[in-house]
């Protein structure tokens, strides 16, 4: 079980696999007023930065589930590095359909809502692990500027303009699911740059070390095209944020 190889190559040097910076995760943890001992479930936990830093800074306990064996091992090493390996557990597995044995205070899916077939299905999945009065966290893109054409949307790596909503529409959609939006923290362009531009050096270094790999042609094509595509499309049109929800 693993994610597509292109992500393993391009994001192997990332601690955070979305447009958040460490400062944004710190802001989010403070905004949620996390209490020591709060249990957190993170589906699609990547390299574990959110759980590990919150365990260090707020004393939470947590479980992360991710399909990538590389990212899961990185998460375990990060927990050891920060001295919180006794507070957080990382599982290499399929987060789709994962339900915690014990109810948690925070159930999160920060940037992987495909596990539930979209936002609505992911909220429903997370709710199955949530204690009464708990908080659901959803990380999701939205249109910062509405693409004028379908081609522009595809340049942002969406299949269609309809893949994402504008921010007001996204917030309204949570209400239609029966939830109050009680907090949000939005990525900024600096965060986007750190997420996207950091991939380029990783790809270049990988190519230098793996010139004879059968995958090198695909990585080379990606490195050649990505800076211009990102600057023209994603950076201009796409936003991203984490939204905190509580059932009405």
Short mmCIF file of C-alpha atoms in Angstrom, two decimals:
data_model
loop_
_atom_site.label_atom_id
_atom_site.label_comp_id
_atom_site.label_asym_id
_atom_site.label_seq_id
_atom_site.Cartn_x
_atom_site.Cartn_y
_atom_site.Cartn_z
CA UNK A 1 0.00 0.00 0.00
CA UNK A 2 1.49 3.31 -1.07
CA UNK A 3 0.72 6.64 -2.69
CA UNK A 4 1.73 7.31 -6.34
CA UNK A 5 5.51 7.42 -6.70
CA UNK A 6 5.58 11.00 -8.00
CA UNK A 7 4.45 12.25 -4.58
CA UNK A 8 7.02 10.11 -2.80
CA UNK A 9 9.72 11.69 -4.96
CA UNK A 10 8.55 15.32 -5.00
CA UNK A 11 7.54 15.56 -1.32
CA UNK A 12 10.18 13.35 0.26
CA UNK A 13 11.85 16.44 1.75
CA UNK A 14 8.61 17.91 3.12
CA UNK A 15 7.57 17.85 6.74
CA UNK A 16 4.18 19.32 5.80
CA UNK A 17 2.37 18.00 2.73
CA UNK A 18 0.07 20.95 2.17
CA UNK A 19 0.40 24.76 1.92
CA UNK A 20 0.56 25.29 5.70
CA UNK A 21 3.75 26.45 7.38
CA UNK A 22 4.80 25.47 10.91
CA UNK A 23 3.53 28.88 12.02
CA UNK A 24 0.10 28.17 10.57
CA UNK A 25 -0.16 24.85 12.43
CA UNK A 26 0.89 26.67 15.61
CA UNK A 27 -1.82 29.27 14.98
CA UNK A 28 -4.39 26.54 14.42
CA UNK A 29 -3.44 24.67 17.59
CA UNK A 30 -3.72 27.87 19.65
CA UNK A 31 -7.01 28.82 17.97
CA UNK A 32 -8.55 25.47 18.90
CA UNK A 33 -7.63 26.06 22.58
CA UNK A 34 -6.33 22.53 22.84
CA UNK A 35 -6.21 21.19 26.37
CA UNK A 36 -3.55 18.83 27.65
CA UNK A 37 -4.61 15.21 27.13
CA UNK A 38 -6.95 15.95 24.21
CA UNK A 39 -7.00 12.96 21.85
CA UNK A 40 -6.59 13.72 18.14
CA UNK A 41 -7.15 11.43 15.16
CA UNK A 42 -5.47 12.53 11.92
CA UNK A 43 -6.48 10.66 8.75
CA UNK A 44 -3.95 11.21 5.99
CA UNK A 45 -1.35 12.29 8.55
CA UNK A 46 1.61 12.51 6.15
CA UNK A 47 4.90 13.06 7.95
CA UNK A 48 3.14 13.76 11.23
CA UNK A 49 4.07 17.40 11.79
CA UNK A 50 0.68 18.49 13.10
CA UNK A 51 0.35 15.72 15.68
CA UNK A 52 4.00 15.85 16.75
CA UNK A 53 4.15 19.61 17.28
CA UNK A 54 0.78 19.71 19.02
CA UNK A 55 1.92 16.89 21.31
CA UNK A 56 5.00 18.94 22.16
CA UNK A 57 3.26 22.31 22.50
CA UNK A 58 -0.16 21.36 23.88
CA UNK A 59 0.27 17.92 25.44
CA UNK A 60 -2.23 16.20 23.17
CA UNK A 61 -2.20 12.50 22.40
CA UNK A 62 -2.87 11.29 18.90
CA UNK A 63 -3.03 8.69 16.17
CA UNK A 64 -2.14 9.31 12.55
CA UNK A 65 -2.98 7.04 9.61
CA UNK A 66 -1.34 7.38 6.20
CA UNK A 67 -0.93 5.24 3.07
CA UNK A 68 2.70 6.23 2.48
CA UNK A 69 5.26 4.01 4.22
CA UNK A 70 7.92 6.70 3.68
CA UNK A 71 5.87 9.47 5.24
CA UNK A 72 4.77 7.20 8.10
CA UNK A 73 8.40 6.39 8.93
CA UNK A 74 9.25 10.08 8.74
CA UNK A 75 6.42 10.78 11.20
CA UNK A 76 7.75 8.21 13.64
CA UNK A 77 11.23 9.72 13.43
CA UNK A 78 9.80 13.21 13.96
CA UNK A 79 8.00 12.00 17.09
CA UNK A 80 11.28 10.62 18.42
CA UNK A 81 13.09 13.85 17.53
CA UNK A 82 10.58 15.99 19.42
CA UNK A 83 10.41 13.60 22.38
CA UNK A 84 6.71 12.78 21.96
CA UNK A 85 6.85 9.17 20.74
CA UNK A 86 4.96 8.10 23.88
CA UNK A 87 2.10 10.49 23.01
CA UNK A 88 1.52 9.85 19.31
CA UNK A 89 1.19 6.72 17.20
CA UNK A 90 1.53 6.52 13.43
CA UNK A 91 -0.03 3.71 11.41
CA UNK A 92 0.79 2.79 7.83
CA UNK A 93 -2.64 2.00 6.46
CA UNK A 94 -5.63 3.11 4.41
CA UNK A 95 -7.33 6.05 6.12
CA UNK A 96 -10.47 5.53 4.02
CA UNK A 97 -13.00 3.94 6.36
CA UNK A 98 -10.73 4.16 9.41
CA UNK A 99 -12.67 4.59 12.67
CA UNK A 100 -10.97 4.98 16.04
CA UNK A 101 -11.64 2.33 18.69
CA UNK A 102 -12.09 5.11 21.25
CA UNK A 103 -13.82 8.44 20.68
CA UNK A 104 -11.53 11.43 20.19
CA UNK A 105 -11.76 15.11 20.97
CA UNK A 106 -10.52 16.21 17.53
CA UNK A 107 -10.94 14.24 14.30
CA UNK A 108 -8.99 15.65 11.36
CA UNK A 109 -8.47 15.16 7.68
CA UNK A 110 -6.17 17.95 6.59
CA UNK A 111 -5.91 17.84 2.82
CA UNK A 112 -7.01 14.31 1.92
CA UNK A 113 -10.80 14.44 1.65
CA UNK A 114 -10.63 11.96 -1.21
CA UNK A 115 -10.62 9.31 1.54
CA UNK A 116 -14.34 9.92 2.00
CA UNK A 117 -15.17 10.70 -1.61
CA UNK A 118 -15.18 14.44 -0.90
CA UNK A 119 -15.89 16.81 1.96
CA UNK A 120 -19.33 15.45 2.92
CA UNK A 121 -18.20 11.83 3.04
CA UNK A 122 -15.05 12.71 4.96
CA UNK A 123 -17.00 14.71 7.56
CA UNK A 124 -19.31 11.72 7.97
CA UNK A 125 -16.33 9.39 8.38
CA UNK A 126 -14.62 11.62 10.95
CA UNK A 127 -17.85 12.00 12.93
CA UNK A 128 -17.81 8.24 13.58
CA UNK A 129 -14.66 8.67 15.70
CA UNK A 130 -15.67 11.92 17.41
CA UNK A 131 -16.70 12.32 21.04
CA UNK A 132 -19.77 14.39 21.84
CA UNK A 133 -18.88 18.07 21.64
CA UNK A 134 -15.68 17.37 19.73
CA UNK A 135 -14.22 19.22 16.76
CA UNK A 136 -13.79 18.06 13.18
CA UNK A 137 -10.95 19.57 11.13
CA UNK A 138 -11.18 19.64 7.35
CA UNK A 139 -8.31 20.89 5.18
CA UNK A 140 -9.60 21.75 1.72
CA UNK A 141 -8.81 23.88 -1.33
CA UNK A 142 -11.14 26.64 -2.47
CA UNK A 143 -11.10 29.10 -5.34
CA UNK A 144 -9.39 32.28 -4.20
CA UNK A 145 -10.21 33.66 -7.63
CA UNK A 146 -12.80 31.89 -9.77
CA UNK A 147 -11.09 30.46 -12.88
CA UNK A 148 -12.45 32.12 -16.02
CA UNK A 149 -12.23 28.89 -18.04
CA UNK A 150 -12.04 25.15 -17.58
CA UNK A 151 -8.50 25.24 -18.95
CA UNK A 152 -7.42 27.53 -16.14
CA UNK A 153 -8.99 25.15 -13.61
CA UNK A 154 -7.06 22.26 -15.16
CA UNK A 155 -3.91 24.37 -14.92
CA UNK A 156 -4.55 24.35 -11.16
CA UNK A 157 -4.61 20.53 -11.39
CA UNK A 158 -8.37 20.42 -10.88
CA UNK A 159 -10.49 18.34 -13.23
CA UNK A 160 -13.02 21.13 -13.57
CA UNK A 161 -14.05 24.49 -12.10
CA UNK A 162 -16.76 22.56 -10.23
CA UNK A 163 -14.16 20.58 -8.25
CA UNK A 164 -13.86 23.41 -5.71
CA UNK A 165 -16.05 26.15 -4.27
CA UNK A 166 -15.35 29.77 -3.47
CA UNK A 167 -14.64 30.42 0.21
CA UNK A 168 -18.14 31.74 1.08
CA UNK A 169 -19.74 28.76 -0.68
CA UNK A 170 -17.42 26.30 1.05
CA UNK A 171 -18.28 27.75 4.45
CA UNK A 172 -21.99 27.61 3.62
CA UNK A 173 -21.64 23.95 2.59
CA UNK A 174 -20.54 22.99 6.09
CA UNK A 175 -23.73 24.51 7.45
CA UNK A 176 -25.80 22.40 5.06
CA UNK A 177 -24.10 19.34 6.53
CA UNK A 178 -25.33 20.38 9.98
CA UNK A 179 -22.13 21.93 11.34
CA UNK A 180 -21.10 25.30 12.70
CA UNK A 181 -17.78 26.64 11.45
CA UNK A 182 -16.10 27.61 14.73
CA UNK A 183 -12.60 28.48 13.45
CA UNK A 184 -10.56 28.65 10.28
CA UNK A 185 -6.92 29.23 9.41
CA UNK A 186 -6.06 29.95 5.79
CA UNK A 187 -2.82 29.34 3.94
CA UNK A 188 -1.10 32.31 2.32
CA UNK A 189 1.10 32.62 -0.74
CA UNK A 190 4.24 32.12 1.33
CA UNK A 191 2.84 28.78 2.44
CA UNK A 192 2.00 27.85 -1.13
CA UNK A 193 5.53 28.76 -2.21
CA UNK A 194 7.07 26.63 0.53
CA UNK A 195 4.88 23.66 -0.40
CA UNK A 196 5.29 23.89 -4.18
CA UNK A 197 8.72 25.45 -4.74
CA UNK A 198 10.41 23.10 -2.27
CA UNK A 199 9.49 20.23 -4.60
CA UNK A 200 11.69 21.62 -7.36
CA UNK A 201 14.99 21.30 -5.52
CA UNK A 202 13.95 17.85 -4.28
CA UNK A 203 13.28 16.78 -7.88
CA UNK A 204 16.58 18.19 -9.11
CA UNK A 205 18.55 16.41 -6.39
CA UNK A 206 16.65 13.19 -7.07
CA UNK A 207 17.46 13.41 -10.80
CA UNK A 208 21.13 13.94 -10.05
CA UNK A 209 21.15 10.81 -7.90
CA UNK A 210 18.87 8.66 -10.10
CA UNK A 211 19.69 9.56 -13.70
CA UNK A 212 19.27 5.95 -14.88
CA UNK A 213 15.98 5.32 -13.11
CA UNK A 214 13.03 4.50 -15.40
CA UNK A 215 11.07 7.20 -13.57
CA UNK A 216 13.60 9.94 -14.35
CA UNK A 217 11.87 11.05 -17.56
CA UNK A 218 8.63 11.76 -15.72
CA UNK A 219 10.42 13.63 -12.94
CA UNK A 220 12.39 15.67 -15.48
CA UNK A 221 9.18 16.63 -17.32
CA UNK A 222 7.58 17.65 -14.03
CA UNK A 223 10.57 19.76 -12.98
CA UNK A 224 10.63 21.49 -16.37
CA UNK A 225 6.95 22.43 -16.36
CA UNK A 226 6.01 22.94 -12.72
CA UNK A 227 7.51 26.38 -11.91
CA UNK A 228 5.68 28.11 -14.77
CA UNK A 229 2.44 26.15 -14.23
CA UNK A 230 2.40 26.91 -10.52
CA UNK A 231 3.09 30.63 -10.98
CA UNK A 232 0.48 31.02 -13.71
CA UNK A 233 -2.31 28.98 -12.15
CA UNK A 234 -2.22 27.55 -8.63
CA UNK A 235 -0.56 30.57 -7.05
CA UNK A 236 -3.06 32.95 -8.62
CA UNK A 237 -6.34 31.08 -8.28
CA UNK A 238 -6.27 28.45 -5.56
CA UNK A 239 -6.64 28.95 -1.82
CA UNK A 240 -6.43 26.40 0.95
CA UNK A 241 -7.46 26.33 4.56
CA UNK A 242 -8.30 24.26 7.60
CA UNK A 243 -11.83 24.61 8.91
CA UNK A 244 -12.96 23.63 12.42
CA UNK A 245 -16.50 22.26 12.65
CA UNK A 246 -18.84 21.40 15.50
CA UNK A 247 -22.18 19.63 15.10
CA UNK A 248 -25.22 21.80 15.64
#
